[in-house]
Coordinates of C-alpha atoms in Angstrom, one line a residue:
M5 CA 55.2 46.8 67.3
E6 CA 58.1 45.3 69.2
P7 CA 58.2 41.5 69.5
H8 CA 57.2 39.9 72.8
A9 CA 60.1 39.1 75.1
F10 CA 59.5 35.3 74.7
S11 CA 58.4 35.2 71.1
R12 CA 60.5 33.4 68.5
P13 CA 62.4 35.6 66.0
A14 CA 60.7 36.0 62.6
G15 CA 62.0 33.5 60.0
F16 CA 62.5 30.7 62.6
H17 CA 60.1 27.9 63.5
D18 CA 59.2 25.7 66.4
F19 CA 58.2 22.1 65.6
D20 CA 56.0 20.1 68.0
A21 CA 56.4 16.3 68.4
P22 CA 54.1 15.3 65.5
Q23 CA 55.7 17.8 63.1
T24 CA 59.2 16.7 64.2
R25 CA 58.3 13.1 63.6
Q26 CA 57.1 13.9 60.1
R27 CA 60.2 15.9 59.3
D28 CA 62.4 13.1 60.6
D29 CA 60.5 10.5 58.6
I30 CA 60.8 12.6 55.4
E31 CA 64.5 13.1 55.9
A32 CA 65.1 9.4 56.6
S33 CA 63.1 8.5 53.5
L34 CA 65.3 10.8 51.3
L35 CA 68.5 9.5 52.8
R36 CA 67.4 5.9 52.3
C37 CA 66.6 6.8 48.7
F38 CA 70.1 8.4 48.3
A39 CA 71.7 5.3 49.8
G40 CA 70.0 3.2 47.2
F41 CA 71.9 5.2 44.5
G42 CA 75.2 4.6 46.4
Y43 CA 75.4 7.9 48.2
D44 CA 77.1 7.7 51.6
A45 CA 76.1 10.1 54.4
I46 CA 78.6 12.6 55.8
T47 CA 78.5 15.5 58.3
V48 CA 80.0 18.9 58.0
P49 CA 80.2 21.7 60.6
S50 CA 77.7 24.5 61.0
V51 CA 80.4 27.2 60.9
E52 CA 82.9 27.9 58.1
Y53 CA 85.5 30.6 57.5
A54 CA 84.0 33.6 55.8
D55 CA 86.6 33.3 53.0
L56 CA 84.8 30.1 51.8
Y57 CA 81.9 32.3 50.9
H58 CA 83.6 35.0 48.9
P59 CA 81.0 36.9 46.8
A60 CA 82.9 36.1 43.6
R61 CA 82.2 32.5 44.2
I62 CA 78.7 32.3 45.7
G63 CA 77.1 35.4 44.1
D64 CA 76.0 38.7 45.7
E65 CA 72.6 37.5 46.7
L66 CA 73.8 34.7 49.0
Y67 CA 76.8 36.8 50.2
H68 CA 74.5 39.5 51.6
Q69 CA 72.5 36.9 53.5
L70 CA 75.4 35.6 55.5
I71 CA 75.2 35.6 59.3
M72 CA 78.7 36.3 60.5
A73 CA 80.7 36.0 63.7
R74 CA 84.3 36.3 64.9
L75 CA 86.2 33.5 66.5
A76 CA 89.7 33.4 68.1
E77 CA 91.8 30.6 66.8
S78 CA 95.1 29.8 65.2
A79 CA 94.1 27.8 62.1
R80 CA 94.7 29.5 58.8
F81 CA 92.9 29.8 55.5
P82 CA 94.2 32.5 53.0
A83 CA 91.8 35.4 52.5
D84 CA 91.0 37.1 49.2
P85 CA 91.6 40.9 49.3
G86 CA 88.7 42.7 50.9
S87 CA 87.2 39.7 52.5
G88 CA 87.0 41.5 55.9
A89 CA 88.9 38.9 57.9
A90 CA 90.7 40.4 60.8
R91 CA 94.3 39.6 59.9
A92 CA 97.5 41.4 58.9
D93 CA 100.1 40.1 56.5
L94 CA 99.3 36.5 56.0
P95 CA 102.8 34.9 56.0
D96 CA 103.7 36.7 59.3
E97 CA 100.5 35.4 60.9
L98 CA 101.2 31.9 59.8
A99 CA 104.5 32.1 61.7
A100 CA 103.0 33.7 64.8
D101 CA 102.3 31.7 67.9
G102 CA 99.4 33.7 69.3
D103 CA 95.7 33.4 68.4
I104 CA 94.0 35.8 66.1
S105 CA 90.4 36.7 65.3
Y106 CA 88.9 35.3 62.2
D107 CA 85.5 36.0 60.5
V108 CA 83.3 32.9 60.3
V109 CA 79.8 32.4 59.0
L110 CA 76.9 30.2 59.8
R111 CA 76.8 28.0 56.7
P112 CA 74.2 29.3 54.2
D113 CA 74.3 26.1 52.2
L114 CA 75.8 22.6 52.4
T115 CA 77.5 22.6 49.0
A116 CA 80.5 24.7 49.9
P117 CA 81.3 22.9 53.2
V118 CA 81.2 19.6 51.3
A119 CA 83.5 20.9 48.6
R120 CA 85.9 22.2 51.3
M121 CA 85.9 18.8 53.1
V122 CA 86.5 16.9 49.8
V123 CA 89.4 19.2 48.7
T124 CA 91.0 18.9 52.2
R125 CA 90.9 15.1 52.1
L126 CA 91.9 15.0 48.5
Q127 CA 95.1 17.0 49.1
S128 CA 95.9 15.0 52.2
G129 CA 95.6 11.7 50.2
A130 CA 92.7 10.4 52.3
I131 CA 90.6 10.1 49.2
D132 CA 91.1 10.1 45.4
L133 CA 88.8 10.6 42.5
R134 CA 89.8 7.7 40.3
D135 CA 86.2 6.8 40.8
P136 CA 83.3 9.3 41.3
L137 CA 82.5 10.1 44.9
R138 CA 78.9 10.1 46.0
L139 CA 78.0 11.8 49.2
A140 CA 74.8 12.6 51.0
V141 CA 74.5 15.4 53.7
S142 CA 71.8 17.0 55.8
G143 CA 71.7 19.8 58.3
Q144 CA 70.6 23.3 59.2
V145 CA 71.5 26.3 57.0
F146 CA 71.1 30.0 57.9
R147 CA 70.3 33.0 55.7
N148 CA 69.7 36.5 57.0
R149 CA 66.9 37.6 54.7
S150 CA 63.6 39.3 55.1
P151 CA 61.0 37.0 56.6
E152 CA 58.2 38.6 54.5
G153 CA 56.2 36.2 52.3
G154 CA 57.1 33.2 54.5
A155 CA 60.9 33.3 53.9
L156 CA 62.8 31.4 56.5
K157 CA 66.2 32.4 58.0
E158 CA 66.9 28.9 59.4
L159 CA 66.3 26.0 57.1
R160 CA 67.1 22.3 57.0
H161 CA 68.6 20.9 53.8
V162 CA 69.0 17.3 52.6
G163 CA 71.4 17.1 49.8
A164 CA 73.5 14.8 47.6
E165 CA 76.8 15.5 45.7
L166 CA 78.2 13.4 42.8
I167 CA 81.9 14.5 42.6
G168 CA 84.4 13.6 39.9
D169 CA 82.1 12.8 37.0
D170 CA 81.5 15.5 34.3
G171 CA 79.4 13.3 32.0
A172 CA 75.9 13.7 30.8
L173 CA 74.8 10.6 32.7
A174 CA 75.9 12.1 36.0
D175 CA 73.6 15.1 35.3
R176 CA 70.8 12.7 34.5
E177 CA 71.4 10.7 37.6
I178 CA 71.0 13.8 39.9
L179 CA 67.7 14.6 38.2
D180 CA 66.5 11.0 38.6
L181 CA 67.7 11.1 42.2
A182 CA 65.6 14.2 42.9
C183 CA 62.5 12.7 41.3
S184 CA 63.1 9.3 43.1
G185 CA 63.4 11.2 46.4
L186 CA 60.0 12.6 46.0
A187 CA 58.6 9.3 44.8
S188 CA 60.0 7.6 47.9
L189 CA 57.8 9.8 50.1
G190 CA 54.6 8.5 48.6
G191 CA 54.3 5.5 50.9
E192 CA 56.5 6.3 53.8
A193 CA 55.3 9.9 54.5
E194 CA 51.7 9.0 53.5
I195 CA 51.5 11.8 50.9
P196 CA 48.4 11.5 48.7
D197 CA 49.4 10.6 45.1
A198 CA 47.3 13.5 43.8
R199 CA 50.0 15.9 45.1
Y200 CA 52.4 14.6 42.4
A201 CA 50.1 16.0 39.7
A202 CA 51.3 19.5 40.5
I203 CA 55.1 18.9 40.4
D204 CA 57.0 20.9 37.7
L205 CA 60.6 20.5 36.6
R206 CA 62.3 23.8 35.6
L207 CA 65.5 23.6 33.7
G208 CA 68.1 26.3 32.9
H209 CA 71.8 26.7 32.4
A210 CA 74.3 29.0 34.1
R211 CA 75.8 30.2 30.7
L212 CA 72.5 30.6 28.9
P213 CA 71.6 34.2 30.0
D214 CA 75.0 35.6 29.2
L215 CA 75.0 33.9 25.7
V216 CA 71.5 35.2 24.9
L217 CA 72.5 38.7 25.8
E218 CA 75.7 38.4 23.7
A219 CA 73.7 37.2 20.8
L220 CA 71.5 40.2 21.1
G221 CA 74.5 42.5 20.9
V222 CA 74.8 43.5 24.5
G223 CA 78.4 44.4 25.4
A224 CA 80.4 42.4 27.9
P225 CA 80.5 45.2 30.5
E226 CA 76.7 45.7 30.5
R227 CA 75.7 42.0 30.5
P228 CA 76.1 41.3 34.2
R229 CA 73.7 44.1 35.2
L230 CA 71.0 43.0 32.6
Q231 CA 71.5 39.3 33.6
A232 CA 70.9 40.1 37.3
Q233 CA 67.7 42.0 36.4
L234 CA 66.4 39.2 34.2
E235 CA 67.2 36.5 36.8
A236 CA 65.4 38.5 39.4
F237 CA 62.3 38.8 37.2
D238 CA 62.4 35.1 36.4
A239 CA 62.4 34.3 40.1
Y240 CA 59.6 36.8 40.8
R241 CA 57.5 35.4 37.9
C242 CA 58.0 31.8 39.0
R243 CA 57.0 32.7 42.5
I244 CA 53.7 34.4 41.7
Q245 CA 52.7 32.1 38.9
R246 CA 53.1 28.9 40.9
A247 CA 51.6 30.0 44.2
D248 CA 48.2 28.5 45.0
A249 CA 45.2 30.9 44.7
R250 CA 44.7 31.4 48.5
S251 CA 48.4 32.1 49.1
F252 CA 48.6 34.5 46.2
A253 CA 45.4 36.4 47.3
R254 CA 46.7 36.8 50.8
A255 CA 50.1 38.1 49.6
L256 CA 48.8 40.3 46.8
P257 CA 48.5 43.5 48.9
S258 CA 52.2 43.3 50.0
L259 CA 53.3 42.3 46.5
A260 CA 51.6 45.3 45.1
R261 CA 53.1 47.6 47.7
E262 CA 56.6 46.3 47.0
L263 CA 56.2 46.7 43.3
L264 CA 54.7 50.3 43.6
A265 CA 57.6 51.2 45.8
R266 CA 60.0 49.9 43.2
L267 CA 58.3 51.9 40.5
R268 CA 58.3 55.1 42.5
R269 CA 62.0 54.9 43.0
Q270 CA 62.3 54.9 39.2
G271 CA 60.0 58.0 39.0
V272 CA 56.9 56.3 37.6
A273 CA 54.2 58.8 36.5
P274 CA 51.1 59.1 38.8
E275 CA 48.8 58.0 35.9
Q276 CA 50.9 54.9 35.4
E277 CA 50.6 54.1 39.1
R278 CA 46.8 54.5 39.0
A279 CA 46.6 52.3 35.9
L280 CA 48.5 49.5 37.7
V281 CA 46.3 49.7 40.8
Q282 CA 43.3 49.6 38.6
R283 CA 44.6 46.5 36.8
L284 CA 45.3 44.8 40.1
E285 CA 41.8 45.5 41.2
G286 CA 40.4 44.3 37.8
G287 CA 38.8 47.6 37.0
E288 CA 37.2 48.8 33.7
G289 CA 36.8 45.3 32.3
D290 CA 40.5 44.5 32.3
R291 CA 40.8 40.8 31.7
A292 CA 44.4 40.5 32.8
T293 CA 44.8 38.6 36.1
P294 CA 46.6 40.2 39.0
R295 CA 49.5 37.9 38.4
E296 CA 49.8 39.1 34.8
A297 CA 49.5 42.7 35.9
L298 CA 52.3 42.4 38.4
Q299 CA 54.6 40.8 35.7
D300 CA 53.6 43.5 33.2
A301 CA 54.5 46.3 35.6
W302 CA 57.8 44.7 36.5
L303 CA 58.8 44.4 32.8
A304 CA 57.6 47.9 32.1
D305 CA 60.0 49.1 34.8
L306 CA 62.9 47.1 33.2
E307 CA 62.0 48.5 29.8
C308 CA 62.2 52.0 31.1
R309 CA 65.6 51.4 32.7
W310 CA 67.0 49.8 29.5
R311 CA 65.8 52.7 27.3
R312 CA 67.2 55.3 29.7
A313 CA 70.6 53.5 29.9
K314 CA 70.6 52.8 26.1
L315 CA 72.0 49.4 26.7
L316 CA 70.7 47.8 23.5
P317 CA 68.8 48.8 20.4
E318 CA 65.0 49.0 20.2
A319 CA 64.7 45.6 18.5
G320 CA 66.9 44.1 21.2
I321 CA 64.7 45.5 24.0
T322 CA 61.6 44.0 22.3
A323 CA 63.2 40.6 21.8
L324 CA 64.5 40.5 25.4
L325 CA 61.2 41.4 26.9
G326 CA 59.6 38.6 24.9
L327 CA 62.2 36.1 26.0
A328 CA 61.9 37.2 29.7
R329 CA 58.2 36.1 29.8
L330 CA 59.0 32.7 28.2
E331 CA 59.0 29.4 30.1
A332 CA 57.8 26.5 28.1
E333 CA 58.7 23.0 26.7
V334 CA 62.0 22.7 25.0
V335 CA 60.5 22.7 21.5
T336 CA 58.8 26.1 22.1
I337 CA 62.0 27.6 23.6
R338 CA 64.1 26.4 20.7
A339 CA 61.7 27.9 18.2
A340 CA 61.6 31.2 20.0
L341 CA 65.4 31.5 20.3
Q342 CA 65.9 30.5 16.6
E343 CA 63.5 33.2 15.6
T344 CA 64.7 35.9 18.0
L345 CA 68.5 35.6 18.0
P346 CA 70.6 36.6 14.9
P347 CA 72.9 34.1 13.4
G348 CA 76.4 33.9 14.9
P349 CA 78.6 31.9 17.4
A350 CA 76.6 33.0 20.4
R351 CA 73.3 31.8 18.9
A352 CA 74.9 28.4 18.0
A353 CA 76.1 28.1 21.6
V354 CA 72.7 28.9 22.9
L355 CA 71.0 26.2 20.7
A356 CA 73.7 23.6 21.7
I357 CA 72.8 24.2 25.4
V358 CA 69.1 23.9 24.5
D359 CA 69.9 20.5 23.0
E360 CA 71.6 19.4 26.3
L361 CA 68.5 20.5 28.3
E362 CA 66.2 18.6 25.9
A363 CA 68.1 15.4 26.6
L364 CA 67.7 16.0 30.3
A365 CA 64.0 17.0 30.1
H366 CA 63.0 14.0 28.0
A367 CA 65.0 11.2 29.8
P368 CA 62.6 8.2 29.9
D369 CA 63.4 7.2 33.5
A370 CA 60.7 5.7 35.6
S371 CA 61.3 8.2 38.4
R372 CA 60.0 11.0 36.1
R373 CA 56.4 9.7 36.7
V374 CA 56.1 12.1 39.6
L375 CA 56.4 15.1 37.2
R376 CA 53.5 17.0 35.6
Q377 CA 55.7 18.8 33.1
A378 CA 59.3 19.8 32.3
S379 CA 60.0 23.3 31.1
V380 CA 63.0 25.5 30.2
A381 CA 63.4 29.1 31.4
P382 CA 66.1 31.0 29.5
F383 CA 66.9 33.3 32.4
M384 CA 66.5 30.9 35.3
Q385 CA 69.3 30.8 37.8
R386 CA 69.6 29.6 41.4
G387 CA 70.9 32.8 43.1
L388 CA 74.3 31.1 43.6
G389 CA 77.4 32.1 41.8
Y390 CA 79.1 28.8 41.6
Y391 CA 77.0 27.0 39.0
S392 CA 78.7 26.5 35.7
G393 CA 76.4 24.0 33.9
F394 CA 72.8 23.0 33.9
V395 CA 70.5 24.0 36.8
F396 CA 67.1 22.7 37.8
E397 CA 64.3 23.1 40.3
L398 CA 61.3 21.1 41.3
H399 CA 58.3 23.2 42.2
A400 CA 54.9 22.4 43.7
P401 CA 52.4 24.7 45.5
A402 CA 52.5 24.6 49.3
P403 CA 49.5 25.8 51.3
G404 CA 49.9 29.3 52.7
S405 CA 53.2 30.1 51.1
L406 CA 54.5 31.8 47.9
H407 CA 57.6 29.7 48.0
T408 CA 57.0 26.6 45.9
R409 CA 60.5 25.2 45.4
L410 CA 61.0 21.7 46.9
C411 CA 64.4 20.9 45.4
G412 CA 67.1 22.5 43.4
G413 CA 70.6 21.8 42.1
G414 CA 72.9 21.7 39.1
R415 CA 76.5 21.4 38.0
Y416 CA 79.5 23.3 39.2
G417 CA 83.2 23.0 38.9
D418 CA 84.7 26.5 39.5
L419 CA 83.9 26.2 43.3
Y420 CA 86.1 23.2 43.7
D421 CA 88.9 24.7 41.6
W422 CA 88.9 27.8 43.7
I423 CA 88.9 26.0 47.0
Y424 CA 91.7 23.7 45.7
E425 CA 93.8 26.7 44.7
R426 CA 93.2 28.5 48.0
A427 CA 94.3 25.3 49.9
R428 CA 97.4 25.1 47.7
Q429 CA 98.3 28.7 48.8
T430 CA 97.9 27.6 52.4
Q431 CA 100.2 24.6 51.9
R432 CA 102.9 26.8 50.2
L433 CA 102.8 29.5 52.9
R434 CA 103.0 27.0 55.8
S435 CA 105.9 25.1 54.2
G436 CA 107.7 28.3 53.2
A437 CA 107.8 27.3 49.6
A438 CA 108.0 29.7 46.7
P439 CA 104.6 30.8 45.2
G440 CA 105.1 28.4 42.2
D441 CA 105.9 25.4 44.3
G442 CA 103.7 23.1 46.4
A443 CA 100.8 20.8 45.6
P444 CA 99.8 20.1 42.0
S445 CA 97.0 21.8 40.3
A446 CA 93.5 20.6 40.7
P447 CA 92.7 17.4 38.8
Q448 CA 90.5 17.7 35.8
S449 CA 87.9 15.4 37.4
L450 CA 87.3 18.0 40.2
T451 CA 83.8 18.9 39.2
S452 CA 80.5 18.1 40.8
V453 CA 76.8 18.0 40.3
G454 CA 74.4 18.0 43.2
L455 CA 71.0 18.7 44.7
A456 CA 69.4 20.0 47.9
F457 CA 65.9 19.4 49.2
G458 CA 64.5 22.1 51.5
L459 CA 63.0 20.0 54.2
D460 CA 60.8 22.9 55.5
R461 CA 59.1 23.5 52.2
L462 CA 59.0 19.7 51.5
T463 CA 57.2 19.2 54.8
E464 CA 54.7 21.9 54.0
W465 CA 54.0 20.3 50.7
A466 CA 53.7 16.9 52.2
S467 CA 51.6 18.0 55.1
V468 CA 48.9 15.5 56.0
R469 CA 46.0 15.7 58.5
R470 CA 47.3 16.1 62.0
E471 CA 45.7 12.9 63.2
D472 CA 47.9 11.1 60.6
L473 CA 51.1 12.5 62.1
R474 CA 50.9 10.1 65.1
R475 CA 54.0 8.2 66.3
P476 CA 54.4 4.6 65.3
G477 CA 52.2 2.5 67.6
G478 CA 53.7 1.6 70.9
V479 CA 52.7 0.2 74.3
V480 CA 51.4 2.1 77.3
V481 CA 51.9 0.2 80.5
L482 CA 49.4 1.3 83.2
P483 CA 49.9 0.1 86.8
G484 CA 46.6 -0.6 88.5
S485 CA 47.8 0.7 91.9
Q486 CA 50.9 2.3 93.5
E487 CA 51.8 -1.2 94.7
E488 CA 52.0 -2.5 91.1
G489 CA 54.2 0.4 90.0
L490 CA 57.5 -1.6 90.4
R491 CA 56.1 -4.6 88.6
A492 CA 54.9 -2.3 85.8
Y493 CA 58.3 -0.7 85.6
A494 CA 60.0 -4.1 85.3
L495 CA 57.6 -5.1 82.6
A496 CA 58.2 -1.9 80.6
A497 CA 62.0 -2.7 80.7
I498 CA 61.4 -6.2 79.4
L499 CA 59.2 -4.9 76.6
R500 CA 61.8 -2.3 75.6
A501 CA 64.5 -4.9 75.5
Q502 CA 62.3 -6.7 72.9
G503 CA 62.4 -3.5 70.7
A504 CA 59.0 -2.1 71.7
R505 CA 58.3 1.6 72.2
V506 CA 56.9 1.7 75.8
L507 CA 55.5 4.5 77.9
L508 CA 55.0 4.0 81.6
A509 CA 51.8 5.7 82.8
R510 CA 51.1 6.9 86.3
P511 CA 49.2 4.4 88.4
A512 CA 45.4 4.5 87.9
P513 CA 43.6 2.7 90.8
I514 CA 41.3 0.0 89.5
P515 CA 38.2 1.6 91.2
D516 CA 38.9 4.9 89.4
V517 CA 37.5 4.0 86.0
S518 CA 37.6 7.6 84.8
A519 CA 41.4 7.8 85.4
R520 CA 42.0 4.5 83.5
D521 CA 39.7 5.6 80.7
R522 CA 41.6 8.9 80.3
V523 CA 44.9 7.0 79.9
V524 CA 43.4 4.6 77.3
E525 CA 41.8 7.5 75.3
G526 CA 45.0 9.5 75.5
A527 CA 47.0 6.5 74.2
R528 CA 44.4 6.0 71.3
V529 CA 44.6 9.7 70.3
A530 CA 48.4 9.6 70.4
G531 CA 48.5 6.6 68.0
E532 CA 49.7 4.0 70.4
R533 CA 48.8 0.4 69.6
F534 CA 48.3 -1.3 73.0
V535 CA 47.6 -0.5 76.6
V536 CA 48.7 -3.1 79.2
L537 CA 46.9 -2.9 82.6
V538 CA 49.1 -4.3 85.3
Q539 CA 47.0 -5.7 88.2
A540 CA 47.9 -7.7 91.2
D541 CA 46.9 -11.1 89.8
R542 CA 47.0 -10.6 86.0
L543 CA 47.8 -8.5 83.0
E544 CA 45.1 -7.2 80.7
L545 CA 45.7 -6.2 77.1
I546 CA 43.7 -3.5 75.3
D547 CA 44.2 -3.4 71.5
L548 CA 43.7 0.1 70.2
A549 CA 43.8 -0.7 66.5
P550 CA 40.7 0.7 64.7
D551 CA 39.3 -2.6 63.8
H552 CA 39.7 -3.9 67.3
S553 CA 37.8 -1.1 68.9
L554 CA 34.9 -3.4 70.0
L555 CA 37.2 -6.0 71.6
A556 CA 37.1 -5.9 75.4
P557 CA 40.4 -6.0 77.5
R558 CA 41.6 -9.6 77.7
S559 CA 43.8 -11.3 80.2
V560 CA 47.2 -12.4 78.9
R561 CA 50.3 -14.0 80.3
Q562 CA 53.6 -12.2 80.0
D563 CA 55.0 -14.6 77.5
E564 CA 51.8 -14.3 75.4
L565 CA 52.2 -10.5 75.5
L566 CA 55.8 -10.8 74.2
D567 CA 54.6 -13.1 71.4
I568 CA 51.9 -10.7 70.3
L569 CA 54.3 -7.7 70.2
T570 CA 56.8 -9.8 68.3
D571 CA 54.2 -10.8 65.7
V572 CA 53.0 -7.3 65.2
A573 CA 56.5 -5.8 64.9
A574 CA 57.7 -8.5 62.5
S575 CA 54.7 -8.9 60.2
R576 CA 52.5 -5.9 60.8
V577 CA 49.5 -8.2 60.8
E578 CA 46.8 -7.7 63.4
P579 CA 47.0 -10.2 66.3
R580 CA 44.1 -12.7 66.4
E581 CA 42.1 -13.0 69.6
G582 CA 42.8 -16.0 71.8

């Protein structure tokens, strides 16, 4: 069925006024929390050169989700071979006077644009990294992915970057910042405290999957393929395990279809397909839940692939399948790895990383009170190629969605080094210097750790009753006649000058009680605090606060009205009658 001519594209959202207010409140709360940790807000453009998102830097998954365009301009940024930018020999272009087309992308994240901005200013001397740099950023990001399962193509991220500090305390600060950001919403976004009981912290490390495979004897050429398969399963398992019951039940038919299609492409036998369908339906007394059945089928497919490709011995396959299912507290992960992996340098490196993750998981910071549990997943990754150290995610079920991630982040340094080197090439080419000349190499402190909240998912999780999404209480000024319209207009201007939020209603003639009542009721439903009736000889004030609902309109002078509004705005105490 073709979409209606005026429908919005799948994967994009409209937000009405109450939803927009809630999103704005949540974003403002996060940025205030970041500011309390010393993070200064910056802004980066929505469009970047495609070269900034080279697949070797960001990973294949994000690269294939890029939304690209072509712009005519004369600015230069050196391209890696095969990047697809429309250019000829780069030095000749740099010397040319005319414009040329360049591939650009709508930014799929905020991390790379922030890194590009920092490197640019670092090389120009506008900033230095003698002290760590703390930056906060927010904005739209775009990813061209299938909208099935509630995936969005346009998202809003709110993030923070700590640049120039490679110490363990910096990693801990980012985790505490993420938890504090959630905690800051408890009062300001009116999120019930009970929601915090379901927040989980997942920890991993960018090097952990490769080291585990190395310890199990998988050769270097084969490891990237197995690592990608295990990372995909980990993301799949996390998604279906953490979804709330209603969301999972609604998505189960499509999840089953996708999995069966995957198995058929691998030539699954008909009897195996029937067995899976039977398990998903709970037939013949099978006690496995549908969630477990989906995971078992996915792993059975991986096992078949590994045996066919002969990538590792039988014992290695068994060990790898067991580790793939594992997500648990650090002590359980350590015991499983010690038991599974044979002694050697790779095993020692794996256990050293587990020790690092344990220190992060058990940090006794007050902000961690929002967490239900902290776990380690050996094959957890973030779908981004630039991570080089620990990675983390905060998860909580959101009504109606399989996507439970509220926040994610980790440590990376290679991205900054790569951008710095590409910028050095630009400087050398523009100046005509020899390849070995030009700006110095990247400073050793050019590393970063950061986080990003997905505001769309965070808003779903923080959703409260619609009547609680009302705007902060303001004043509705209601002229009692057409003749009083100008007087009401002047009063509204005076009240706004005092900092009040004021809406000027259309005149409601005094004899028309129903028209006046409609305005008053509409103001009450919208969450306004006062209605001021402007009549020829007086002003009447109606207080719409719930515990003033029995008070009749009362006459006030203009100076009394200003005093009342000032008291309410300053102290948030209810004005006393008289």
